[in-house]
Coordinates of C-alpha atoms in Angstrom, one line a residue:
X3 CA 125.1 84.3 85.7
X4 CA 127.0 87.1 83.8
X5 CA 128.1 90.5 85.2
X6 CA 124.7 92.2 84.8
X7 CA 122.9 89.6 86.8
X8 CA 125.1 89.5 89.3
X9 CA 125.6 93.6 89.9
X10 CA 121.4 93.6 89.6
X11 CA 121.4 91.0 92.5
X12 CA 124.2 92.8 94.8
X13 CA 122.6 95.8 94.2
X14 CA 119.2 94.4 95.3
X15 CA 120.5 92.9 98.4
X16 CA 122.8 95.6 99.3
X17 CA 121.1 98.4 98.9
X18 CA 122.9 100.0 96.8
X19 CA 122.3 101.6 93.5
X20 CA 123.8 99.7 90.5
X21 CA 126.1 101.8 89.2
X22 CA 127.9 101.9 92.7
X23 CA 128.3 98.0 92.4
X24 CA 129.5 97.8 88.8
X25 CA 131.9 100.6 90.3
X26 CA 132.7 98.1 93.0
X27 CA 133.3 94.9 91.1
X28 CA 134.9 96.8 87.9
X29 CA 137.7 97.9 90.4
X30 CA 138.2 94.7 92.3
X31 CA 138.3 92.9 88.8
X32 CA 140.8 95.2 87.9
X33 CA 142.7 95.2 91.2
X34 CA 143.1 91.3 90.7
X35 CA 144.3 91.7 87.6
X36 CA 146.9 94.0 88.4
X37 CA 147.9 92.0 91.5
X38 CA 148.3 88.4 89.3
X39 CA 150.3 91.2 86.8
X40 CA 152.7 91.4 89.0
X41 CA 153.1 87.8 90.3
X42 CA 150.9 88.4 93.3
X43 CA 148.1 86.2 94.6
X44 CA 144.4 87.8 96.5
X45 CA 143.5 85.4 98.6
X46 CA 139.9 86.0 100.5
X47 CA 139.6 83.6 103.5
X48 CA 136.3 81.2 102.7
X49 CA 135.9 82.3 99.2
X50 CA 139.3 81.2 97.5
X51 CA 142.8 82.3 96.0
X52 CA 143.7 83.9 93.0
X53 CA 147.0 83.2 92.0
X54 CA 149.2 82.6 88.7
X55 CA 151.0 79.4 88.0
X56 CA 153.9 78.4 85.3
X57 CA 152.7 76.0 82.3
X58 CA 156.1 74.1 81.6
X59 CA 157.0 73.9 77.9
X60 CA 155.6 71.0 75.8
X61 CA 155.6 69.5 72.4
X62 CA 151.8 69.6 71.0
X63 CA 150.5 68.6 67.7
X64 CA 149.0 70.4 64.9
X65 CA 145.5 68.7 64.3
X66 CA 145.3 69.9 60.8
X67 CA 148.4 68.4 59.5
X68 CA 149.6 66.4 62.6
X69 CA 153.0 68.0 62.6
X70 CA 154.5 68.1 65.8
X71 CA 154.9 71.9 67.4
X72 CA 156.7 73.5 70.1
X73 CA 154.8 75.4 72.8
X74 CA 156.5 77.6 75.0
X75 CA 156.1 78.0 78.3
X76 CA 153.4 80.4 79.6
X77 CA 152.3 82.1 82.9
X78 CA 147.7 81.5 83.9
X79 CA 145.8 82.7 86.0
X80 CA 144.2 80.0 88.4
X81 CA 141.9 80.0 91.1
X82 CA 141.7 77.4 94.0
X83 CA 138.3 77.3 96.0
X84 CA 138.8 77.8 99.6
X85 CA 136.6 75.4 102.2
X86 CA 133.6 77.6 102.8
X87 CA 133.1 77.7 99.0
X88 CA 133.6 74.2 98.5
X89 CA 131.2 73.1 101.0
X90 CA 128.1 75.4 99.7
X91 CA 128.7 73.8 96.8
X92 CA 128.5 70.3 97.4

């Protein structure tokens, strides 16, 4: 499902017209973002938890030449499925 198919389906069940979902979901995308930004986490009880965790430095390899190469550490963003989520899933 991509972001088009899933505004058309809100909008269908909600109600509402599409461009008041892609509204919606554009500004609780960008919400997230700014709240990982800034080293927070959104967690939403049932659904899951957006948060950001630290990728230690590590030595990788070059698969072209095979030269060994130094990869700093980095900050991702990572989600963790809460219960609810992980049970309609199964």
């Amino acid at each position: 499902m991509n972001k088009t198919d899933l505004v058309n389906k809100i909008a269908e069940k909600s109600g509402l017209t599409k461009r008041d979902v892609e509204t919606v979901l554009n500004s609780f995308v960008g919400e997230v973002t700014e709240a990982l930004s800034t080293g927070d986490k959104v967690q939403l009880i049932g659904f899951g938890t957006f948060e950001t965790r630290k990728r230690a430095s590590r030595t990788g390899r070059n698969p072209q030449s095979g030269d060994s190469i130094a990869i700093p550490e980095s900050v991702i963003p990572a989600f963790k499925a809460g219960n609810k989520l992980k049970e309609a899933v199964k």
